Short mmCIF file of C-alpha atoms in Angstrom, two decimals:
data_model
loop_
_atom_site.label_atom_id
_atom_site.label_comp_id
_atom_site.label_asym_id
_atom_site.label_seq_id
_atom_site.Cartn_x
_atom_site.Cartn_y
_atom_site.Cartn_z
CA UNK A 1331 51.29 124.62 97.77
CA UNK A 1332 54.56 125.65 99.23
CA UNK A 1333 54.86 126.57 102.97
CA UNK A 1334 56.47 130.42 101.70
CA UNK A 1335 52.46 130.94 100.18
CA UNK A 1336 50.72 129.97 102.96
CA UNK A 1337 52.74 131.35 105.55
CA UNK A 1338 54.52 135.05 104.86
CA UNK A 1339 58.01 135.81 105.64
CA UNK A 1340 58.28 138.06 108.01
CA UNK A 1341 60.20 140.30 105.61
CA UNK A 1342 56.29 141.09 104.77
CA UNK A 1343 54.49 142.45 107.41
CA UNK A 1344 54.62 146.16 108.00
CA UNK A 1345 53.13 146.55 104.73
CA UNK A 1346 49.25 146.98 105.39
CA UNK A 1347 47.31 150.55 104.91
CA UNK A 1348 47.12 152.37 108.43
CA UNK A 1349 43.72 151.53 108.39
CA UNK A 1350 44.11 147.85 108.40
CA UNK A 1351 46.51 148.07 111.10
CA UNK A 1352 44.52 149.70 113.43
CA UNK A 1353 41.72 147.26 113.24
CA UNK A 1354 44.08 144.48 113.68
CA UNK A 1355 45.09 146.42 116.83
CA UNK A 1356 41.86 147.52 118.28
CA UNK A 1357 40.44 143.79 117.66
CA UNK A 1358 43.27 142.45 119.83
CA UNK A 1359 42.46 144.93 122.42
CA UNK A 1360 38.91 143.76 122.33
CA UNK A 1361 39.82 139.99 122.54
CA UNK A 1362 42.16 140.42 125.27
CA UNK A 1363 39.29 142.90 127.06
CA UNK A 1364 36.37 140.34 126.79
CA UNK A 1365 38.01 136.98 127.10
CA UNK A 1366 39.17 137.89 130.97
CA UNK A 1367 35.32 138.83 132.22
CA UNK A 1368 34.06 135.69 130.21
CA UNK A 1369 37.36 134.09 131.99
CA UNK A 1370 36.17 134.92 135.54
CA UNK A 1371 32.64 133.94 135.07
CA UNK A 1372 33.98 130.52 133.57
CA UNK A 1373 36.32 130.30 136.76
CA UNK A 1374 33.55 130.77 139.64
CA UNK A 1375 30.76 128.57 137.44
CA UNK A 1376 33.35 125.57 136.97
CA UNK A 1377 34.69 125.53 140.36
CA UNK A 1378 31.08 126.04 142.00
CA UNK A 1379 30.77 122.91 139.90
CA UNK A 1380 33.37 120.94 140.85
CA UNK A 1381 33.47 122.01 144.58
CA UNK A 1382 29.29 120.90 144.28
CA UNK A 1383 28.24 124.93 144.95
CA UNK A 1384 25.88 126.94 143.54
CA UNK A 1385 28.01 129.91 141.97
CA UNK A 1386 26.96 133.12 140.88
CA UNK A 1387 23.59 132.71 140.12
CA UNK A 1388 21.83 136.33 141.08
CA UNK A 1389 23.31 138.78 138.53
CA UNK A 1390 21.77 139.05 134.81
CA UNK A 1391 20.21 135.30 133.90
CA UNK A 1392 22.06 132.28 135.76
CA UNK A 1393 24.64 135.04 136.69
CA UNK A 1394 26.07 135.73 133.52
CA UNK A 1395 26.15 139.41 134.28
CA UNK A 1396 28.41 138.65 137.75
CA UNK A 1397 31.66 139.71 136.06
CA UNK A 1398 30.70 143.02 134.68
CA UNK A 1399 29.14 143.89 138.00
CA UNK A 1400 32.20 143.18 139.87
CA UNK A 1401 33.96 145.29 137.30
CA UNK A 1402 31.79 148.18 137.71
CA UNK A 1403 31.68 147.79 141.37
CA UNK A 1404 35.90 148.54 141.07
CA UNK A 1405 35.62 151.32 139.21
CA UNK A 1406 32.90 153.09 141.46
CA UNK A 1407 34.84 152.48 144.49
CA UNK A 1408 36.74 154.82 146.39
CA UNK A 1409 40.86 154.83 145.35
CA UNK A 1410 42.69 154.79 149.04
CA UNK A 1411 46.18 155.58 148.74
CA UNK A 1412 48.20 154.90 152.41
CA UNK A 1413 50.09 157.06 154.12
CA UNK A 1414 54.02 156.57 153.98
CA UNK A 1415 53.69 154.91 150.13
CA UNK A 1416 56.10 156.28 147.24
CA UNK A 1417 53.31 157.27 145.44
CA UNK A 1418 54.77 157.82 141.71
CA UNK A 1419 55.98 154.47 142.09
CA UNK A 1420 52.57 153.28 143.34
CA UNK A 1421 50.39 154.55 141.19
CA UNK A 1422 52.77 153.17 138.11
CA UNK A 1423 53.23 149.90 139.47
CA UNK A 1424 49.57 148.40 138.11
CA UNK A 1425 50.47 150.17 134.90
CA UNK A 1426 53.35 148.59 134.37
CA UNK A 1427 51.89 145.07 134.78
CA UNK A 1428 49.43 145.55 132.73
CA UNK A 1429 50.56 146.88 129.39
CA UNK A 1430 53.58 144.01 128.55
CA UNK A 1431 50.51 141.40 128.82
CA UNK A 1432 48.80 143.13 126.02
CA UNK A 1433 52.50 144.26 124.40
CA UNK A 1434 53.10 140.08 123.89
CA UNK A 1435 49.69 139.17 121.87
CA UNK A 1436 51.31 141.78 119.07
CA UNK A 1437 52.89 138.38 117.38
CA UNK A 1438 50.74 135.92 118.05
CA UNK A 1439 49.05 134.63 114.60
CA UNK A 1440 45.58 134.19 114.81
CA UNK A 1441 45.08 132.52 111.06
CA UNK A 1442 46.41 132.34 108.11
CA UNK A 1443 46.05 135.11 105.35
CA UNK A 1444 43.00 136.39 104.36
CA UNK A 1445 41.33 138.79 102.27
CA UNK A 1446 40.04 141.78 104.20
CA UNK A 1447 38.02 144.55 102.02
CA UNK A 1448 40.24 143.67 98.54
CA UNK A 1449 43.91 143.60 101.12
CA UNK A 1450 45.27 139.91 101.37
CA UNK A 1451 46.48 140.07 105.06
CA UNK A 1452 47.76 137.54 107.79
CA UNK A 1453 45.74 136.94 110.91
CA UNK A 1454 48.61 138.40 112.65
CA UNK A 1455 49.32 142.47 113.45
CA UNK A 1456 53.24 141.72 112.89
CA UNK A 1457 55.81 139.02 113.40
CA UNK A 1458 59.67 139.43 113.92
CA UNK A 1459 62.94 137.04 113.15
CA UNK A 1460 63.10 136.62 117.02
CA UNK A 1461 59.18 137.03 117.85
CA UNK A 1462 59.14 133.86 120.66
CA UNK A 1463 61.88 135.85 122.68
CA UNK A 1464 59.88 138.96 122.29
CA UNK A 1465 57.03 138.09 124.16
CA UNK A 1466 59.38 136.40 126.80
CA UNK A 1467 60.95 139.70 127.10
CA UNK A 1468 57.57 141.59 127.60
CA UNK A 1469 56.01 138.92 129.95
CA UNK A 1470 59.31 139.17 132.09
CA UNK A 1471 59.00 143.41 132.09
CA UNK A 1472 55.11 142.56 133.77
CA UNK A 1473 57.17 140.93 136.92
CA UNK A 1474 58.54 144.90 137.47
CA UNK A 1475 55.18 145.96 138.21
CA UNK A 1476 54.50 143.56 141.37
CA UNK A 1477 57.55 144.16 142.42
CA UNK A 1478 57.31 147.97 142.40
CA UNK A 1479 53.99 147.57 143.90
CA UNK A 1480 55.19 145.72 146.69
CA UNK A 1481 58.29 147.76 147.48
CA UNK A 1482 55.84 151.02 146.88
CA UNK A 1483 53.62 149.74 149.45
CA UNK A 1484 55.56 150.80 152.43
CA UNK A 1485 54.59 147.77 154.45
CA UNK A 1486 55.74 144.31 155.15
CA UNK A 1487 53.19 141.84 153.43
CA UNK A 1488 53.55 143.56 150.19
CA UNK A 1489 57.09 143.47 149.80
CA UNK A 1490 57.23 139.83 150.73
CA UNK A 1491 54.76 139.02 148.08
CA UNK A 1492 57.10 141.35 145.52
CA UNK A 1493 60.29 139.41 146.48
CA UNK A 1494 58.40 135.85 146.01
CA UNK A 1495 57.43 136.96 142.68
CA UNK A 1496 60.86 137.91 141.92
CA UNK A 1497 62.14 134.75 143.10
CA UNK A 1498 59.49 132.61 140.75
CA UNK A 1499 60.65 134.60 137.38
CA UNK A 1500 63.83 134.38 138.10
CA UNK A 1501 64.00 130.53 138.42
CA UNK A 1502 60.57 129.69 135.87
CA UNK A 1503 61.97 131.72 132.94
CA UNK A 1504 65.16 129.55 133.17
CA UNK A 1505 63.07 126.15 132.70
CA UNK A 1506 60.61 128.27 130.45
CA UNK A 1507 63.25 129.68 127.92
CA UNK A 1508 64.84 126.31 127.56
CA UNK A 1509 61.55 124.60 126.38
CA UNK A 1510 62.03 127.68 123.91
CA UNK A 1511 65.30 126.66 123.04
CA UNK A 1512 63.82 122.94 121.87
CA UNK A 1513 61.47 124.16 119.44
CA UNK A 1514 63.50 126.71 118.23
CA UNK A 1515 66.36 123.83 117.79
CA UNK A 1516 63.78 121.57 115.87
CA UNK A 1517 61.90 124.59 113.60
CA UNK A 1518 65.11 126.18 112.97
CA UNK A 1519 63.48 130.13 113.69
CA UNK A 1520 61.94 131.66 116.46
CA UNK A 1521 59.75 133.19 114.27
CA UNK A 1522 55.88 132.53 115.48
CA UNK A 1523 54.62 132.17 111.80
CA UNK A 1524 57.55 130.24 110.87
CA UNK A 1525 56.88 128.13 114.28
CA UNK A 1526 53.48 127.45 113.09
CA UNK A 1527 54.35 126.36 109.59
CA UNK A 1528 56.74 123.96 111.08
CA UNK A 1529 53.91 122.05 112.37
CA UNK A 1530 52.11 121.56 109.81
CA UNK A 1531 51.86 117.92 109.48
CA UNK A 1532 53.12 117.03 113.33
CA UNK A 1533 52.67 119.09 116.50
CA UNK A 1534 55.43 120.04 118.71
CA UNK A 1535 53.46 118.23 121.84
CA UNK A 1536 53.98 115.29 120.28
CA UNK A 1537 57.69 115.53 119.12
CA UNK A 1538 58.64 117.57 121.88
CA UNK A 1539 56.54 116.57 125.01
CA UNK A 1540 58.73 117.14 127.59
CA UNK A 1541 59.51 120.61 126.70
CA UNK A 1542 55.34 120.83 126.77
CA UNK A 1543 55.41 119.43 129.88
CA UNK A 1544 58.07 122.16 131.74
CA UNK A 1545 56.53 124.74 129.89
CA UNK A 1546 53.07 124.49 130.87
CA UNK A 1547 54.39 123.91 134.70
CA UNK A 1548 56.31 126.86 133.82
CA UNK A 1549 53.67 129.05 132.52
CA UNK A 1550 51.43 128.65 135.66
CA UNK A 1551 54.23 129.78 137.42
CA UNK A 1552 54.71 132.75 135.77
CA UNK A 1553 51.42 133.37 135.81
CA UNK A 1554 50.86 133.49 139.91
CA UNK A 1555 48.26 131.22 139.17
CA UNK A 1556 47.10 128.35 142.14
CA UNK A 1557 48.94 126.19 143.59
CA UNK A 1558 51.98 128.62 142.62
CA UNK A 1559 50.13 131.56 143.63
CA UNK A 1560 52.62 132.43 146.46
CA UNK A 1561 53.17 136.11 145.83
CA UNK A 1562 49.31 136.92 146.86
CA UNK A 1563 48.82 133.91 149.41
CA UNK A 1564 45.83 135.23 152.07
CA UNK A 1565 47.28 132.62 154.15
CA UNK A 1566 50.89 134.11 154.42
CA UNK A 1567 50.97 137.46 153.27
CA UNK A 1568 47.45 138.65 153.63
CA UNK A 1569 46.82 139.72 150.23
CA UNK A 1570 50.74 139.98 149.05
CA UNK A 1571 51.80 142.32 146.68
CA UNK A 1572 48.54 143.84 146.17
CA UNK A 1573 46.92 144.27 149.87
CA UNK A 1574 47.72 147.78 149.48
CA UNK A 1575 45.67 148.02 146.14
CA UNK A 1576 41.71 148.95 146.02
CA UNK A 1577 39.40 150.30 143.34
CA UNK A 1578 40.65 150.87 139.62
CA UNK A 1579 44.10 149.83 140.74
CA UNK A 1580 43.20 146.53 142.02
CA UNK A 1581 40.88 146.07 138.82
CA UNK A 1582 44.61 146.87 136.71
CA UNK A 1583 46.21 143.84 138.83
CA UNK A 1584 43.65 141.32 138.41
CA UNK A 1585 43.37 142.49 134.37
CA UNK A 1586 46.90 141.77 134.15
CA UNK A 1587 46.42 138.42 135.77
CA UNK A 1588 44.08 137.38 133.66
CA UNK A 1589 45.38 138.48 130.64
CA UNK A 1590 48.58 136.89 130.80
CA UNK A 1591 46.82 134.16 131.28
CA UNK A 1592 45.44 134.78 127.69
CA UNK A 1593 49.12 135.52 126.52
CA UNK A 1594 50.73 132.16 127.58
CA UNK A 1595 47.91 129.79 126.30
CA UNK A 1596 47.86 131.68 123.06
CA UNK A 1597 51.80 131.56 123.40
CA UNK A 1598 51.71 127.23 124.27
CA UNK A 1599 49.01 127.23 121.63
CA UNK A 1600 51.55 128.49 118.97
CA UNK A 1601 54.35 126.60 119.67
CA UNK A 1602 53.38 123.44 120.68
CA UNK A 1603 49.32 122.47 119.53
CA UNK A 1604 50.17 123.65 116.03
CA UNK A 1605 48.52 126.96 116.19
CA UNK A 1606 45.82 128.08 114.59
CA UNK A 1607 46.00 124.31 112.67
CA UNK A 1608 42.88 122.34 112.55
CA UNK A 1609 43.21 119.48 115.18
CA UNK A 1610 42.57 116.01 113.96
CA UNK A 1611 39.86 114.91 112.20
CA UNK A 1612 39.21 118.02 111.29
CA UNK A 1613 42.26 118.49 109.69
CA UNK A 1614 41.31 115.77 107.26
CA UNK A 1615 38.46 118.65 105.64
CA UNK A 1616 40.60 120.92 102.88
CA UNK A 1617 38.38 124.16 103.89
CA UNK A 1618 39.74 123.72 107.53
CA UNK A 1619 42.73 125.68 107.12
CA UNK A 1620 41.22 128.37 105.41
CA UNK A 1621 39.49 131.84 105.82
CA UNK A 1622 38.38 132.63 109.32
CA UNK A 1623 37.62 128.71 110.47
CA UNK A 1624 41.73 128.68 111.95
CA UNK A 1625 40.46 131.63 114.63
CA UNK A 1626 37.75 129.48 115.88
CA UNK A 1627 40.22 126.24 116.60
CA UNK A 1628 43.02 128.63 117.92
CA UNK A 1629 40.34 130.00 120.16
CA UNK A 1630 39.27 126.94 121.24
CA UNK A 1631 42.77 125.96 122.13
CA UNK A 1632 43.48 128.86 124.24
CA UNK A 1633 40.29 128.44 126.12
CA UNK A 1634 41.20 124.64 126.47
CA UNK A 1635 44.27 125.69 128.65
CA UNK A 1636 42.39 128.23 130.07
CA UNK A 1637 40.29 126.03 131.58
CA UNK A 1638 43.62 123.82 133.14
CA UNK A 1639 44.09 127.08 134.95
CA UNK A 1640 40.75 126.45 136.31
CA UNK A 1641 40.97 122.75 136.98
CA UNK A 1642 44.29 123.41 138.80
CA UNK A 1643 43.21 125.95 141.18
CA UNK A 1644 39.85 123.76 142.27
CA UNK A 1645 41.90 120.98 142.91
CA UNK A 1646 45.35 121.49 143.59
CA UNK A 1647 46.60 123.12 147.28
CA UNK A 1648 49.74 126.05 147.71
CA UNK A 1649 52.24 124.59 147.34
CA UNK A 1650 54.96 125.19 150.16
CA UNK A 1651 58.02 127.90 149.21
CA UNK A 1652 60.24 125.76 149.38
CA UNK A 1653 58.79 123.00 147.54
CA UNK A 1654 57.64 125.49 144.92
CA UNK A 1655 61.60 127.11 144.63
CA UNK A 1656 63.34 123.43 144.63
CA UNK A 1657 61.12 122.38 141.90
CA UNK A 1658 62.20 124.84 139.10
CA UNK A 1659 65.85 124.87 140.46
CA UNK A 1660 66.12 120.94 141.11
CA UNK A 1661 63.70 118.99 138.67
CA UNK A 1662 62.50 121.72 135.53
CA UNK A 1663 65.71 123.38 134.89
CA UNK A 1664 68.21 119.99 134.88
CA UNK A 1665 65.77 118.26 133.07
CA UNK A 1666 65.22 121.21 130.51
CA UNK A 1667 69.16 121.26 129.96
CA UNK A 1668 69.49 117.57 129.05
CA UNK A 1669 66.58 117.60 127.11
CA UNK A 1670 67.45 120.27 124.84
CA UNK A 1671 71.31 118.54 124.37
CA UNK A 1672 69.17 115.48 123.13
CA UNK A 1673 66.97 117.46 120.87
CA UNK A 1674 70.15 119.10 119.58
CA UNK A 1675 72.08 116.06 118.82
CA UNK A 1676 68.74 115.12 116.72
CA UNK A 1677 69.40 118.41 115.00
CA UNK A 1678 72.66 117.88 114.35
CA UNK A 1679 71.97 114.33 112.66
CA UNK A 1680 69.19 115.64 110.41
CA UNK A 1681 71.71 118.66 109.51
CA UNK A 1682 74.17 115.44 108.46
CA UNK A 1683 71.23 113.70 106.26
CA UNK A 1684 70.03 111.12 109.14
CA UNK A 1685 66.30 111.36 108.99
CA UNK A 1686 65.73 110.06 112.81
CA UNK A 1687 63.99 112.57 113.88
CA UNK A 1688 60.33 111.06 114.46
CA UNK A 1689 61.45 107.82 116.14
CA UNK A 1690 64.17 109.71 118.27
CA UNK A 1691 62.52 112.59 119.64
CA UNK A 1692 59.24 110.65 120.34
CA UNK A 1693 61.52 108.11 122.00
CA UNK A 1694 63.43 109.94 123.92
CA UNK A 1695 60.46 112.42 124.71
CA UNK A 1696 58.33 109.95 126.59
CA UNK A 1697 61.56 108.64 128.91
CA UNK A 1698 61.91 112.28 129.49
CA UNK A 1699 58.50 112.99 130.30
CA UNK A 1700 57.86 109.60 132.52
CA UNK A 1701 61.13 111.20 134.31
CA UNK A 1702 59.60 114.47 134.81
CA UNK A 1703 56.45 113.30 136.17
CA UNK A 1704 57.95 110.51 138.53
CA UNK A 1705 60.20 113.13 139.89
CA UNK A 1706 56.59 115.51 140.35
CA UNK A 1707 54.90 113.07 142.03
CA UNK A 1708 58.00 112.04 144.03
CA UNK A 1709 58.84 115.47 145.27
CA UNK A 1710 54.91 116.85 145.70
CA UNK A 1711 53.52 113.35 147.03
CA UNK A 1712 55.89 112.45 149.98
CA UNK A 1713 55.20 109.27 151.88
CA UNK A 1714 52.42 108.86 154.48
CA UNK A 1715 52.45 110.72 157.94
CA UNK A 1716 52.04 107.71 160.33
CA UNK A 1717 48.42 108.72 162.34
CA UNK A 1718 49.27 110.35 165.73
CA UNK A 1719 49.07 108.37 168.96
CA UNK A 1720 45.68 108.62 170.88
CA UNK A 1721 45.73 110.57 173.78
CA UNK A 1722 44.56 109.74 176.63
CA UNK A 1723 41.85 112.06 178.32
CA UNK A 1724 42.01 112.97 181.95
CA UNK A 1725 38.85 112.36 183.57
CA UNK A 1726 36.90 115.90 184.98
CA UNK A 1727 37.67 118.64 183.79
CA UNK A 1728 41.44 119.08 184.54
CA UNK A 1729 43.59 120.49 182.38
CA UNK A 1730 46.29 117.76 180.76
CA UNK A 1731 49.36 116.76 182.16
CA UNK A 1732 52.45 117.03 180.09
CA UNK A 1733 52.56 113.35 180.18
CA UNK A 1734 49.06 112.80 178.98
CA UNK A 1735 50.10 114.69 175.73
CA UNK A 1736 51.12 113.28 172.37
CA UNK A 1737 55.22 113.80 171.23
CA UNK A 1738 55.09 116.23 168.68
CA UNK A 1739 58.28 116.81 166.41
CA UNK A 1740 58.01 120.49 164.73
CA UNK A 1741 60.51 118.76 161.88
CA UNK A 1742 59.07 115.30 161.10
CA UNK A 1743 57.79 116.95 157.29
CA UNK A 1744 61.18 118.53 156.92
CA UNK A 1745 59.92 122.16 157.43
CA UNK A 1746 59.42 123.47 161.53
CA UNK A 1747 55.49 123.79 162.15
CA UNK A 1748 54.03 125.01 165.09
CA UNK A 1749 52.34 122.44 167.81
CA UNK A 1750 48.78 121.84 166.76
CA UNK A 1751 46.00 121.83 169.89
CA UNK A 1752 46.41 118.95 172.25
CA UNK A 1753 50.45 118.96 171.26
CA UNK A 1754 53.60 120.16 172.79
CA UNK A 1755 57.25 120.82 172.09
CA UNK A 1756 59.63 118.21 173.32
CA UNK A 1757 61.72 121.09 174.99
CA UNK A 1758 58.88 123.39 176.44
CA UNK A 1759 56.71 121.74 179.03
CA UNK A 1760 53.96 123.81 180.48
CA UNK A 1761 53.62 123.94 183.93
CA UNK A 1762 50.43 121.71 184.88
CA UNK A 1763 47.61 123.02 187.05
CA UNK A 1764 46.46 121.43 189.86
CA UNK A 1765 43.42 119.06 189.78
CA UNK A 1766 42.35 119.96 192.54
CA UNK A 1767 41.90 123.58 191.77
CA UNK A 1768 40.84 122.70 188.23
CA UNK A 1769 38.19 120.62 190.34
CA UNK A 1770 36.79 123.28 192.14
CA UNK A 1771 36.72 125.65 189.38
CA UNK A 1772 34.67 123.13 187.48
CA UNK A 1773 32.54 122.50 191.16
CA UNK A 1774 32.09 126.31 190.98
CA UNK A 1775 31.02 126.95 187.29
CA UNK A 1776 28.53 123.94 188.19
CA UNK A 1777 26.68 125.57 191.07
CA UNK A 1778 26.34 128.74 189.18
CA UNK A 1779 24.88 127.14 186.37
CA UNK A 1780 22.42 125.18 188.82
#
């Protein structure tokens, strides 16, 4: 069977009844609707489980209602809208993150065809000659609506967290497009169908693993997800872009979170785990890659990275801004650009009738990827902080002398920190007290106790 019958041109969508479209529509909406709450109840059970806590365990049976409480609890709250915010702007700004992340999932292929009462019809509500830089587009139009809604805000935190996130798309869709760039370099279209059918015998993660690698670093990026969740750090910026935000417009935010989440695993799922394509051994079975069994593997695969998501924000701490910019601009994006020369070359041989591509790109893909990951762990790991001195204690109750304290240098990590207790910069000194009145205060507090 020829790839051209299993896999439609493009050419060929656009031609289903009205009826047939609209289902394919409303059962996207549906998927992209239910898969967040299930996502949020996963979330909180899985890290209750690998933090050793309980977890939501109160609403519906073992909790399993938690998620649509919280969601009702949004949408009966009060909406507060601050005084001095542009309020077009912020009531639009939710809106606008939230539609592009369902806009994307309008090319994703679900399966191949099928019939559906008497119409043969792809898994799939349309495709396009440049589909993979459609949904790049659309995911990059979602960034407008934390920005907006932290310029919108009127006050500081908020537009911090909006410039942060401006900063991370700017520098992540570099490194993300140019994983792009590989597979569309190796498939020869950017088509998602025509992606899909390229891997029909080999996955992209294995010819192309270091484009795999940047993109899913990438993706979490984009995403706002822990540890790159700097635009909404409570430790920084309060609640960043949204701290403004309550009720239904919150709830808009946090959909739009989660389903972009959806919309990148679906989108890694396509181009690099071979799609809807039954994983091995399953693959081996003829019926595998036929009739509705390709939804439930694709499924699984997007709740498979879904669950990284998870993993990563249990385990993983925020990253610092700094570390977080210089690690798209210095490691990703280099590393993407000489990547995708060497998968090009490989193009251009195969072009010239040199079948190398196998042994070269699997070759060249793990010294790329054992690059990428020393240069991770060399840049997020640093060396050892050498343990403090021990300080010695005064005896009574006195407070320390300067020269009882420990030397503290605010740039030893190569970022200024403030003194921790018990510490002190090397050009402030505080002016000691007396023991002798620190004495008598203790004397005093002493007799009024007796």
């Amino acid at each position: 069977m020829t790839i051209e019958a299993v896999y439609p041109d493009p050419a060929l969508f656009g031609h289903d009844p009205w009826w047939l479209v609209l289902g394919k529509a409303l059962a996207i909406f549906v998927f992209l609707v239910l898969t967040p709450l299930l996502t949020i109840l996963a979330e909180r059970k899985v890290m209750a489980w690998m933090q050793m806590r309980v977890g939501p365990n109160r609403v519906g049976p073992r909790g399993m209602l938690q998620s649509l409480a919280d969601g009702i609890k949004l949408a009966l709250k009060e909406g507060i809208v601050p005084k001095g915010v542009d309020k077009p702007i912020y009531i639009l700004a939710p809106i606008i993150a939230a539609v592009p992340a369902f806009m994307a999932f309008a090319v994703i292929p679900f399966g191949p065809a099928v019939s559906i009462f008497g119409h043969y019809t792809p898994l799939q509500l349309t495709d396009l000659p440049v589909a993979v830089l459609y949904v790049l587009a659309a995911t990059s139009i979602g960034v407008y609506g934390i920005v907006l809604a932290g310029w919108a805000s009127g006050s500081t935190y908020p537009l911090l967290g909006g410039l942060r996130s401006t900063a991370q798309v700017i520098s992540y869709e570099i490194a993300m497009a140019l994983s792009f760039a590989a597979v569309f370099l190796d498939a020869g279209t950017m088509s998602t169908s025509g992606i899909v059918a390229a891997q029909d015998h080999t996955w992209y993660v294995f010819l192309l693993l270091p484009s795999f690698l940047i993109y899913v670093t990438s993706m979490v990026g984009e995403t706002n997800r822990a540890p790159f969740d700097l635009p909404e750090a409570e430790g920084e910026l309060v609640g960043g872009f949204h701290t403004e935000y309550s009720s239904l417009s919150f709830a808009m935010f946090m959909l739009a979170e989660y389903v972009n989440m959806v919309t990148v695993s679906a989108l890694a799922t396509t181009l690099f785990l071979g799609g809807w394509h039954a994983p091995f051994p399953l693959s081996l079975w003829d019926g595998a890659n036929s009739g509705w069994w390709p939804v439930l593997w694709f499924t699984l695969k997007v709740w498979g990275f879904l669950f990284v998501f998870v993993w990563l924000r249990a385990t993983l701490p925020r990253l610092r801004y700094d570390q977080f910019m210089g690690l798209g601009w210095k490691i990703l994006i280099p590393i993407s650009l000489v990547w995708v020369m060497i998968v090009a070359t490989v193009r251009a041989f195969r072009n010239e009738g040199y079948d190398v591509r196998s042994i070269a790109l699997v070759v060249a893909g793990l010294v790329v990827a054992l690059v990428v990951v020393m240069l991770l762990w060399k840049r997020l790991r640093p060396g050892r902080v050498p343990a403090p001195e021990k300080r010695v204690e005064p005896q009574g109750r006195a407070e320390p002398s300067p020269e009882t304290l420990e030397p503290f240098d605010p740039m030893a990590g190569g970022y200024p920190v403030p003194p921790m207790p018990g510490q002190t910069l090397p050009a402030f000194r505080r002016t000691p007290v007396s023991v002798t009145s620190a004495h008598s205060t203790g004397s005093t507090q002493e007799n009024s106790d007796d």
